[in-house]
Structures are given as structure tokens and as C-alpha cells.
Short mmCIF file of C-alpha atoms and ligand atoms in Angstrom, two decimals:
data_model
loop_
_atom_site.label_atom_id
_atom_site.label_comp_id
_atom_site.label_asym_id
_atom_site.label_seq_id
_atom_site.Cartn_x
_atom_site.Cartn_y
_atom_site.Cartn_z
CA MET H 1 24.11 15.69 -91.64
CA ASN H 2 27.11 15.70 -89.41
CA ALA H 3 29.85 13.23 -88.68
CA ALA H 4 29.91 13.59 -84.88
CA LYS H 5 29.61 10.31 -83.03
CA THR H 6 29.77 8.19 -86.20
CA MET H 7 32.15 5.23 -86.34
CA SER H 8 35.48 5.37 -88.10
CA GLY H 9 35.34 4.45 -91.76
CA ALA H 10 36.64 1.14 -93.05
CA MET H 11 39.12 1.14 -95.92
CA GLU H 12 38.23 1.56 -99.62
CA GLY H 13 36.48 -1.61 -100.82
CA GLY H 14 36.77 -3.78 -103.92
CA GLY H 15 40.21 -4.93 -102.76
CA ALA H 16 41.61 -1.38 -103.22
CA TYR H 17 43.21 -1.36 -99.77
CA ASN H 18 44.97 -4.65 -100.51
CA ARG H 19 46.43 -3.16 -103.69
CA HIS H 20 47.68 0.10 -102.17
CA ALA H 21 48.61 -0.48 -98.52
CA GLY H 22 52.34 -0.98 -99.07
CA LEU H 23 53.23 1.56 -96.39
CA GLN H 24 51.26 -0.35 -93.75
CA ALA H 25 52.86 -3.60 -94.95
CA ALA H 26 56.32 -2.05 -94.52
CA GLY H 27 55.52 -0.85 -91.00
CA GLY H 28 54.06 -4.23 -90.02
CA THR H 29 57.15 -5.99 -91.36
CA LEU H 30 59.32 -4.04 -88.92
CA ALA H 31 57.36 -5.61 -86.05
CA LEU H 32 57.73 -9.24 -87.21
CA ASP H 33 60.64 -9.98 -84.88
CA ALA H 34 58.63 -8.67 -81.93
CA LEU H 35 55.73 -10.91 -83.00
CA ARG H 36 57.98 -13.96 -83.29
CA LEU H 37 59.42 -13.35 -79.83
CA ALA H 38 55.91 -12.91 -78.45
CA ALA H 39 54.84 -16.24 -80.03
CA GLU H 40 57.88 -17.90 -78.50
CA SER H 41 57.00 -16.48 -75.05
CA VAL H 42 53.24 -17.16 -74.90
CA VAL H 43 52.29 -19.59 -72.13
CA LEU H 44 50.75 -22.71 -73.70
CA GLU H 45 48.75 -25.10 -71.54
CA MET H 46 46.62 -28.20 -72.19
CA ALA H 47 48.02 -30.09 -75.15
CA ASP H 48 44.59 -30.96 -76.59
CA GLN H 49 43.18 -27.41 -76.73
CA PRO H 50 43.42 -25.36 -79.93
CA ILE H 51 45.90 -22.49 -80.05
CA VAL H 52 44.05 -19.22 -80.53
CA ILE H 53 45.47 -16.27 -82.46
CA ALA H 54 43.38 -13.15 -82.99
CA GLU H 55 43.96 -10.21 -85.29
CA TYR H 56 42.19 -6.87 -84.77
CA GLY H 57 41.51 -4.55 -87.71
CA VAL H 58 42.42 -7.01 -90.47
CA SER H 59 40.90 -4.98 -93.34
CA GLN H 60 41.24 -7.04 -96.55
CA GLY H 61 43.92 -9.44 -95.35
CA ARG H 62 46.83 -9.06 -97.71
CA ASN H 63 49.06 -7.52 -95.03
CA SER H 64 48.09 -10.23 -92.53
CA GLN H 65 49.51 -13.24 -94.31
CA LEU H 66 53.16 -12.69 -93.42
CA PRO H 67 52.62 -11.90 -89.71
CA MET H 68 50.19 -14.80 -89.29
CA ARG H 69 52.58 -17.19 -91.04
CA MET H 70 55.39 -15.96 -88.78
CA ALA H 71 53.29 -16.45 -85.63
CA ILE H 72 52.12 -19.92 -86.67
CA THR H 73 55.63 -21.04 -87.57
CA ALA H 74 56.92 -19.94 -84.15
CA LEU H 75 54.04 -21.68 -82.37
CA ARG H 76 54.35 -24.85 -84.50
CA ALA H 77 58.00 -25.10 -83.44
CA ARG H 78 56.69 -25.42 -79.89
CA VAL H 79 53.57 -27.58 -80.27
CA GLY H 80 54.27 -29.68 -83.37
CA PRO H 81 52.29 -29.95 -86.61
CA ASP H 82 49.01 -31.48 -85.39
CA ARG H 83 47.62 -29.25 -82.69
CA PRO H 84 44.67 -27.32 -84.15
CA GLY H 85 44.77 -23.54 -84.28
CA PHE H 86 42.16 -20.84 -84.84
CA VAL H 87 43.06 -17.51 -86.40
CA TYR H 88 40.29 -14.97 -85.84
CA HIS H 89 40.36 -11.91 -88.10
CA GLU H 90 38.27 -9.04 -86.78
CA ASP H 91 37.13 -5.78 -88.35
CA LEU H 92 34.10 -3.48 -88.52
CA PRO H 93 30.95 -5.03 -90.04
CA VAL H 94 31.27 -2.60 -93.01
CA ASN H 95 34.71 -3.99 -93.86
CA ASP H 96 35.29 -5.58 -97.27
CA PHE H 97 35.25 -9.15 -95.92
CA GLY H 98 34.77 -10.51 -99.48
CA SER H 99 38.32 -9.48 -100.36
CA LEU H 100 39.59 -10.96 -97.08
CA PHE H 101 37.99 -14.35 -97.84
CA GLU H 102 39.45 -14.30 -101.34
CA VAL H 103 42.95 -13.79 -99.90
CA LEU H 104 42.44 -16.50 -97.27
CA GLU H 105 41.21 -18.90 -99.95
CA SER H 106 43.53 -18.25 -102.85
CA ALA H 107 46.48 -15.91 -102.21
CA PRO H 108 49.69 -17.78 -103.08
CA ASP H 109 51.25 -16.68 -99.76
CA ARG H 110 48.19 -17.46 -97.58
CA TYR H 111 49.30 -18.67 -94.18
CA ALA H 112 46.94 -21.67 -94.04
CA ARG H 113 48.12 -23.03 -97.38
CA ASP H 114 50.45 -25.69 -96.02
CA ASP H 115 48.86 -26.18 -92.62
CA PRO H 116 45.66 -28.27 -92.62
CA HIS H 117 45.18 -27.79 -88.88
CA VAL H 118 44.88 -24.00 -88.97
CA TYR H 119 41.33 -22.64 -89.22
CA PRO H 120 40.86 -19.00 -90.29
CA CYS H 121 37.67 -17.27 -89.03
CA ALA H 122 36.29 -13.74 -89.45
CA ILE H 123 34.37 -11.51 -87.04
CA GLY H 124 32.49 -8.33 -88.00
CA ARG H 125 32.42 -6.32 -84.79
CA SER H 126 34.13 -3.20 -83.44
CA PHE H 127 37.22 -3.76 -81.33
CA TYR H 128 35.69 -1.33 -78.84
CA GLU H 129 33.39 -4.22 -77.83
CA SER H 130 34.12 -7.69 -76.47
CA VAL H 131 35.02 -9.75 -79.49
CA LEU H 132 36.04 -13.11 -78.00
CA PRO H 133 35.41 -14.88 -74.65
CA PRO H 134 37.42 -14.09 -71.51
CA ALA H 135 40.83 -15.79 -71.15
CA TYR H 136 40.54 -17.32 -74.62
CA VAL H 137 43.30 -15.87 -76.84
CA HIS H 138 46.97 -16.86 -76.70
CA LEU H 139 48.43 -14.37 -79.12
CA ARG H 140 46.96 -11.28 -80.67
CA TRP H 141 48.15 -8.95 -83.39
CA SER H 142 46.82 -5.60 -84.44
CA ALA H 143 48.56 -3.47 -87.08
CA TYR H 144 47.66 0.09 -88.10
CA ALA H 145 44.17 -0.22 -86.61
CA ALA H 146 43.96 0.64 -82.90
CA MET H 147 44.63 4.34 -83.60
CA TRP H 148 41.14 4.66 -85.17
CA LEU H 149 38.83 6.24 -82.64
CA SER H 150 35.47 4.79 -81.62
CA SER H 151 33.76 8.04 -82.63
CA VAL H 152 34.43 11.64 -83.61
CA PRO H 153 34.43 13.70 -80.39
CA ILE H 154 33.54 17.09 -81.93
CA PRO H 155 31.60 17.58 -85.16
CA VAL H 156 33.74 20.34 -86.68
CA ALA H 157 37.50 20.91 -86.29
CA ASP H 158 40.01 23.36 -87.73
CA HIS H 159 41.87 20.71 -89.77
CA ILE H 160 41.15 17.17 -90.98
CA TYR H 161 44.16 15.72 -89.14
CA VAL H 162 44.67 15.86 -85.38
CA PRO H 163 48.44 16.66 -85.34
CA CYS H 164 47.65 19.71 -87.52
CA MET H 165 44.73 20.88 -85.32
CA LYS H 166 45.06 23.61 -82.73
CA GLY H 167 43.80 24.18 -79.19
CA ALA H 168 40.41 22.82 -78.28
CA SER H 169 39.96 20.58 -81.35
CA SER H 170 43.24 18.81 -80.77
CA ALA H 171 42.55 18.42 -77.03
CA ALA H 172 39.13 16.84 -77.68
CA PHE H 173 40.57 14.26 -80.07
CA ARG H 174 43.52 13.48 -77.80
CA GLU H 175 41.21 12.97 -74.84
CA GLN H 176 39.02 10.63 -76.92
CA GLY H 177 42.19 8.84 -78.06
CA LYS H 178 43.24 8.26 -74.47
CA GLU H 179 39.83 6.86 -73.47
CA ASP H 180 39.61 4.62 -76.54
CA TRP H 181 43.13 3.24 -76.15
CA GLN H 182 42.49 2.31 -72.52
CA LYS H 183 39.20 0.68 -73.50
CA PHE H 184 40.92 -1.26 -76.29
CA LEU H 185 43.62 -2.47 -73.89
CA SER H 186 41.21 -3.44 -71.12
CA LEU H 187 38.97 -5.43 -73.51
CA ARG H 188 41.96 -7.21 -75.01
CA ALA H 189 43.38 -7.91 -71.54
CA THR H 190 40.16 -9.69 -70.62
CA GLU H 191 40.22 -11.81 -73.76
CA LEU H 192 43.88 -12.82 -73.38
CA ARG H 193 44.81 -16.01 -71.56
CA PRO H 194 47.22 -15.62 -68.65
CA GLY H 195 50.69 -15.60 -70.16
CA GLY H 196 49.25 -14.47 -73.50
CA ARG H 197 50.79 -11.69 -75.57
CA LEU H 198 49.35 -8.67 -77.39
CA VAL H 199 51.41 -7.10 -80.18
CA VAL H 200 50.15 -3.70 -81.37
CA VAL H 201 51.59 -1.80 -84.33
CA LEU H 202 50.61 1.85 -84.75
CA PRO H 203 51.72 4.82 -86.79
CA GLY H 204 54.41 6.44 -84.66
CA ALA H 205 54.59 10.01 -83.38
CA ASP H 206 57.46 11.95 -81.85
CA ASP H 207 57.27 13.66 -78.45
CA ASP H 208 55.54 16.65 -80.03
CA GLY H 209 52.88 14.39 -81.58
CA LEU H 210 54.16 14.80 -85.15
CA THR H 211 53.84 11.70 -87.34
CA GLY H 212 55.42 12.59 -90.70
CA PHE H 213 52.01 12.52 -92.41
CA GLU H 214 51.51 16.27 -91.86
CA PRO H 215 52.57 17.51 -95.34
CA LEU H 216 50.30 14.93 -97.02
CA MET H 217 47.42 15.78 -94.69
CA ASN H 218 47.90 19.51 -95.34
CA ASP H 219 47.60 18.76 -99.06
CA ALA H 220 44.46 16.70 -98.47
CA ASN H 221 42.98 19.42 -96.26
CA ASP H 222 43.55 21.99 -99.02
CA VAL H 223 42.10 19.66 -101.68
CA LEU H 224 38.88 19.23 -99.70
CA THR H 225 38.60 23.01 -99.30
CA GLN H 226 39.14 23.39 -103.05
CA MET H 227 36.40 20.81 -103.70
CA ALA H 228 34.03 22.81 -101.50
CA ASP H 229 34.95 26.01 -103.38
CA GLU H 230 34.23 24.20 -106.67
CA GLY H 231 30.84 23.07 -105.32
CA ALA H 232 31.70 19.35 -105.52
CA ILE H 233 30.92 19.10 -101.80
CA THR H 234 28.79 21.42 -99.70
CA ALA H 235 30.24 23.75 -97.06
CA ASP H 236 28.48 21.68 -94.38
CA GLU H 237 29.96 18.42 -95.68
CA ARG H 238 33.42 19.99 -95.84
CA ALA H 239 33.14 21.33 -92.31
CA HIS H 240 32.41 17.86 -90.94
CA MET H 241 35.28 16.08 -92.71
CA VAL H 242 37.79 14.94 -90.16
CA LEU H 243 40.02 11.91 -89.73
CA ALA H 244 39.37 9.98 -86.52
CA SER H 245 42.82 8.42 -86.61
CA PHE H 246 46.31 9.64 -85.64
CA GLY H 247 49.58 8.32 -84.23
CA ARG H 248 50.26 9.19 -80.60
CA PRO H 249 53.47 9.82 -78.67
CA LEU H 250 54.64 6.93 -76.53
CA ARG H 251 53.90 8.81 -73.29
CA GLU H 252 50.20 9.04 -74.29
CA LEU H 253 50.14 5.29 -75.01
CA LEU H 254 51.79 4.40 -71.71
CA THR H 255 49.94 6.82 -69.39
CA ALA H 256 47.87 4.02 -67.90
CA PHE H 257 51.04 2.08 -66.97
CA GLU H 258 52.67 4.97 -65.10
CA ILE H 259 51.72 4.04 -61.55
CA ASP H 260 53.06 0.51 -61.18
CA GLY H 261 53.88 -0.57 -64.73
CA ARG H 262 50.63 -2.57 -65.08
CA PHE H 263 47.16 -1.96 -66.47
CA CYS H 264 44.29 -4.48 -66.32
CA GLY H 265 46.77 -7.33 -65.86
CA LEU H 266 48.94 -6.22 -68.78
CA SER H 267 52.56 -5.17 -68.53
CA VAL H 268 54.69 -3.64 -71.26
CA GLU H 269 57.26 -6.13 -72.49
CA HIS H 270 58.72 -4.15 -75.36
CA HIS H 271 58.26 -0.90 -77.23
CA GLU H 272 60.13 0.58 -80.15
CA ARG H 273 59.64 3.38 -82.68
CA LEU H 274 61.31 3.15 -86.07
CA PRO H 275 61.24 5.05 -89.37
CA VAL H 276 59.20 3.23 -92.04
CA PRO H 277 61.05 2.70 -95.33
CA ASP H 278 59.29 4.44 -98.21
CA ALA H 279 59.44 1.94 -101.10
CA VAL H 280 57.53 4.31 -103.38
CA TRP H 281 60.16 7.04 -103.00
CA ASP H 282 63.02 4.53 -103.27
CA ALA H 283 61.60 3.21 -106.56
CA PHE H 284 61.34 6.80 -107.82
CA LEU H 285 64.98 7.51 -106.92
CA HIS H 286 66.01 4.33 -108.66
CA ASP H 287 63.84 4.39 -111.80
CA GLY H 288 62.48 7.94 -112.03
CA GLY H 289 58.86 8.38 -113.03
CA GLY H 290 57.34 11.31 -111.15
CA ALA H 291 53.84 10.52 -112.44
CA ARG H 292 54.06 6.98 -111.09
CA LEU H 293 55.31 8.29 -107.76
CA VAL H 294 52.41 10.67 -107.20
CA SER H 295 49.90 8.07 -108.47
CA ARG H 296 51.11 5.58 -105.89
CA TYR H 297 51.01 8.08 -103.01
CA ALA H 298 47.55 9.26 -104.06
CA ALA H 299 46.22 5.69 -104.39
CA PHE H 300 47.55 4.89 -100.91
CA TYR H 301 45.85 7.99 -99.54
CA ARG H 302 42.57 7.27 -101.31
CA SER H 303 42.36 3.63 -100.24
CA THR H 304 43.18 4.34 -96.59
CA PHE H 305 41.67 7.72 -95.76
CA MET H 306 39.14 8.71 -98.41
CA PRO H 307 36.28 6.59 -96.94
CA SER H 308 36.46 8.74 -93.80
CA TRP H 309 35.33 11.80 -95.77
CA PHE H 310 32.24 9.93 -96.94
CA LEU H 311 30.95 9.76 -93.37
CA ALA H 312 30.31 13.50 -93.66
CA LEU H 313 28.31 13.30 -96.89
CA ALA H 314 24.61 14.13 -96.82
CA GLN H 315 23.95 10.69 -98.41
CA PRO H 316 26.90 8.52 -97.31
CA ASN H 317 25.62 5.55 -99.35
CA ASP H 318 25.44 7.28 -102.74
CA ALA H 319 28.02 5.07 -104.50
CA GLN H 320 28.04 7.02 -107.76
CA ARG H 321 28.76 10.33 -106.04
CA LYS H 322 31.43 8.75 -103.88
CA ASP H 323 33.24 7.38 -106.95
CA LYS H 324 33.11 10.77 -108.63
CA LEU H 325 34.37 12.57 -105.52
CA SER H 326 37.14 10.01 -105.00
CA ASP H 327 38.35 10.46 -108.57
CA ARG H 328 38.32 14.25 -108.27
CA PHE H 329 40.05 14.15 -104.89
CA GLU H 330 42.73 11.81 -106.18
CA HIS H 331 43.38 13.99 -109.21
CA LEU H 332 43.70 17.19 -107.17
CA LEU H 333 45.92 15.48 -104.62
CA LYS H 334 48.25 14.28 -107.38
CA VAL H 335 48.62 17.85 -108.65
CA ARG H 336 49.72 18.99 -105.20
CA LEU H 337 52.02 16.02 -104.68
CA TYR H 338 53.67 16.71 -108.02
CA ALA H 339 54.42 20.27 -106.95
CA ARG H 340 55.97 19.08 -103.68
CA MET H 341 57.79 15.84 -104.64
CA GLU H 342 58.91 14.65 -101.22
CA PRO H 343 59.20 11.25 -99.55
CA LEU H 344 56.70 10.19 -96.90
CA ARG H 345 58.66 10.22 -93.64
CA SER H 346 56.44 8.12 -91.42
CA GLN H 347 57.32 6.11 -88.35
CA VAL H 348 55.98 2.95 -86.79
CA GLN H 349 55.38 2.38 -83.08
CA MET H 350 55.26 -1.19 -81.87
CA LEU H 351 54.23 -2.32 -78.40
CA VAL H 352 54.20 -5.80 -76.87
CA PHE H 353 52.09 -6.49 -73.77
CA ALA H 354 52.16 -9.61 -71.59
CA ARG H 355 49.08 -10.80 -69.67
CA ASP H 356 49.61 -11.96 -66.11
CA GLY H 357 47.26 -13.85 -63.77
CA GLN H 358 45.97 -17.38 -63.30
CA LEU H 359 43.85 -19.40 -65.69
CA PRO H 360 40.28 -20.13 -64.54
CA ARG H 361 40.38 -23.61 -62.87
CA ASP H 362 38.35 -25.34 -65.58
CA ARG H 363 40.83 -24.16 -68.24
CA ALA H 364 44.14 -24.85 -66.52
C1 LIG B 1 44.71 0.83 -92.02
S1 LIG B 1 43.71 -0.59 -91.88
C2 LIG B 1 44.89 -1.79 -91.29
C3 LIG B 1 44.72 -3.13 -91.94
C4 LIG B 1 45.80 -4.15 -91.68
N1 LIG B 1 45.84 -4.52 -90.28
C5 LIG B 1 47.16 -3.68 -92.14
O1 LIG B 1 48.11 -3.72 -91.33
O2 LIG B 1 47.28 -3.30 -93.30
C6 LIG B 1 42.78 -0.25 -90.40
C7 LIG B 1 41.63 -1.19 -90.19
O3 LIG B 1 41.09 -0.96 -88.88
C8 LIG B 1 39.70 -1.10 -88.98
N2 LIG B 1 39.02 -0.44 -87.87
C9 LIG B 1 38.91 0.88 -87.60
N3 LIG B 1 38.16 1.05 -86.50
C10 LIG B 1 37.79 -0.18 -86.07
C11 LIG B 1 37.01 -0.66 -84.98
N4 LIG B 1 36.45 0.19 -84.12
N5 LIG B 1 36.84 -1.98 -84.86
C12 LIG B 1 37.42 -2.85 -85.73
N6 LIG B 1 38.17 -2.47 -86.77
C13 LIG B 1 38.35 -1.13 -86.94
C14 LIG B 1 39.34 -0.48 -90.32
O4 LIG B 1 38.07 -0.91 -90.75
C15 LIG B 1 40.49 -0.97 -91.16
O5 LIG B 1 40.18 -2.16 -91.83
#
């Protein structure tokens, strides 16, 4: 078995991602003002047509309720309470859509709760394909998703995490990242209506490509090596474990815009990189509780990144083995985190793109 050319993994199922993705929620929250401004700027035509919002890489939906509510509120202020609206939530077919539907149906803060004219929908398809018709979407949101690659460019690398890789491994992943990002943007540009807006939130990286996740990823890298030494995973499985996801410096994200500031009809309206508050560390400083601190970091890591290791397993669908490996991984990671006891210094990169051009005549 090897993991080359396989798709990125979805998040840990059974609602685990929803329970442990506080860091992604905090990063997404920092982009809410940008989303509101984008919703206020979107060009809206034809009073009888539904407003279309699309979200890419929804996962299990808990972190989507606040941004979607914010976007709908801003759009409602412009179009009134009666105009129908679709909200399409997209993710890979292997995503835990059951948990998403539960949130959409019964979460107390669900965005459609008080708005009978908003219709949530879900799509199981990669965002590296066309997901919606051309010139269809007014406003799109994608948080902590578009940095996942379409595939793993080389089967074996010298570290699980791209910013910690050296030489040829790093170059292969960065090249794949560049291709994928341009594909993502060009597909989304086609789906956006003229005057539409695309808001993308990504893990941030400084000019040297460092993201703040490096100490945690070094721990995880060492844990996987320890698990291979213990015989919990084979040497071949260990060799193929790599994370097809990493934050990129702004210059890598804006390469395609260098010539005349436009790419596929998109122009950059806003970009900003900010530190993400670490609520887990703040709670520890306030209340103490080292064991709770490392448990929360480890649960975050497990729910977001652990499924990627399973792509390298000889039998990736062996649920019993995966549970056992996850438990062992989490335990060993906690031991290392306890020895280090540091906050997670991550950053968030937000980008807002505006779509230019004319509507097709039959839609204007
Ligand atoms: C870290 S989660 C982000 C979830 C949510 N947007 C948030 O802010 O918490 C990343 C999501 O991107 C999805 N993803 C990764 N690659 C994808 C692809 N090629 N097409 C669609 N979704 C993808 C994963 O399945 C996962 O649900």
C-alpha cells in the first residue's frame, strides 16, 4: 500500500471534529468582519431569484453556523426577509454528513432557525471539481479547507508536515500546493456570479513558510516513529504517512495575481494575517489543569489530522485497528505535550476575492 495520489482525509467522524475544532472556530471568527463586508458588497440582481451562498469544506458544520448567520443577516438587510436563499455546504463524499445534518436540524445556534426562507443543502464532491453551475453563486465561504491538497505528490517524505520537510520533498508539496490553489480559484471564479465575493480562510504562514504548528507536528512525527518502533504500524505504513495540508506564505497564494492583479476574473479585495487566540492555553493560565490542557490539544490533533495517517494503512477501512491506533497515538502525543507545555502559536490568513465580468444575458 502507499498513500501517493490518494485524496486528503476528511476529519474524524462521529461528530468528533465538531467537538474539538475550537482552534478553527477561533480563526474563522477573526474573518467574520471580512465576510460581512463581502456580503454587503456582493452585486445582487433580479429580485425574484434566490440568493446563493456556498461553503467549501464544511466538515461537520458546527463552525459554519456563525459565519452563515452573519452572511445571511448582512444579505437580509439588503433584500428583506422574504427572498429565498440557498446555502450549499460542500465537502468530500467521505465526510461525516450525518453530523452536519444533525447540526443543521437541531443545533440551538443553527443559522436557519429563525429564517423560513433559507434552504440548507449539502454536496459530497471534491472542491477540485466543478461543484455548482457557472455564474450561480453570490457569496462563498471556505474556512480551513482549501489548504488540503488534491493528492499527495510523492509517496514518501522526510517528515509528516511540509514546513518541516527539506529539499525535494518540500518542493514537490509546494509545487502541488500552487497548482491546486490555482485550480481551486479558477473553479470558484467560474461558479461565482459577476460581482460575487469569495472569502477564504486558511492557516497562516510567515514569509519563511512557518505556521506555528511545527512543534506539535514534530511531536506527532516522533510519535508515529515510536509507534513503528513498537510494531503498532509497519515500517511501510509509517513511511507513507504524510499530511497533505499546510499553510502557505501570502506570496505563494498571490503568485497568480502578480502580472495585472487579476486571475480568472478574480481580483484581491482584502488580505490579512493575524495570530489566532489559543483558548485552550488561556484557560490553562486561568484555571490550571495541565492534564486538561494536553487532552484538549491532543483531541484537536486527533480529530483534525489523525484520519490522514489512516490513508497509509494497509487496510484503511479496518475500523477496529484505526480506533486502537488513534487511542495509542493520542496517549503518546499527550505524554510529549506534557513534557513541552507550550501554547499553540498559530496564525490565520484571510483573503477576499471579487468576481468581475458581465452576467450571461438570460440571467441579468
Ligand atoms: C479542517 S476542516 C474545516 C471545517 C470547517 N470549514 C471549519 O472551519 O471548521 C477541513 C475540511 O476540508 C475538507 N476537504 C479537504 N479536502 C477537500 C476537497 N478536496 N474537497 C472538499 N472538501 C475537502 C475536509 O474533508 C474537511 O472537512
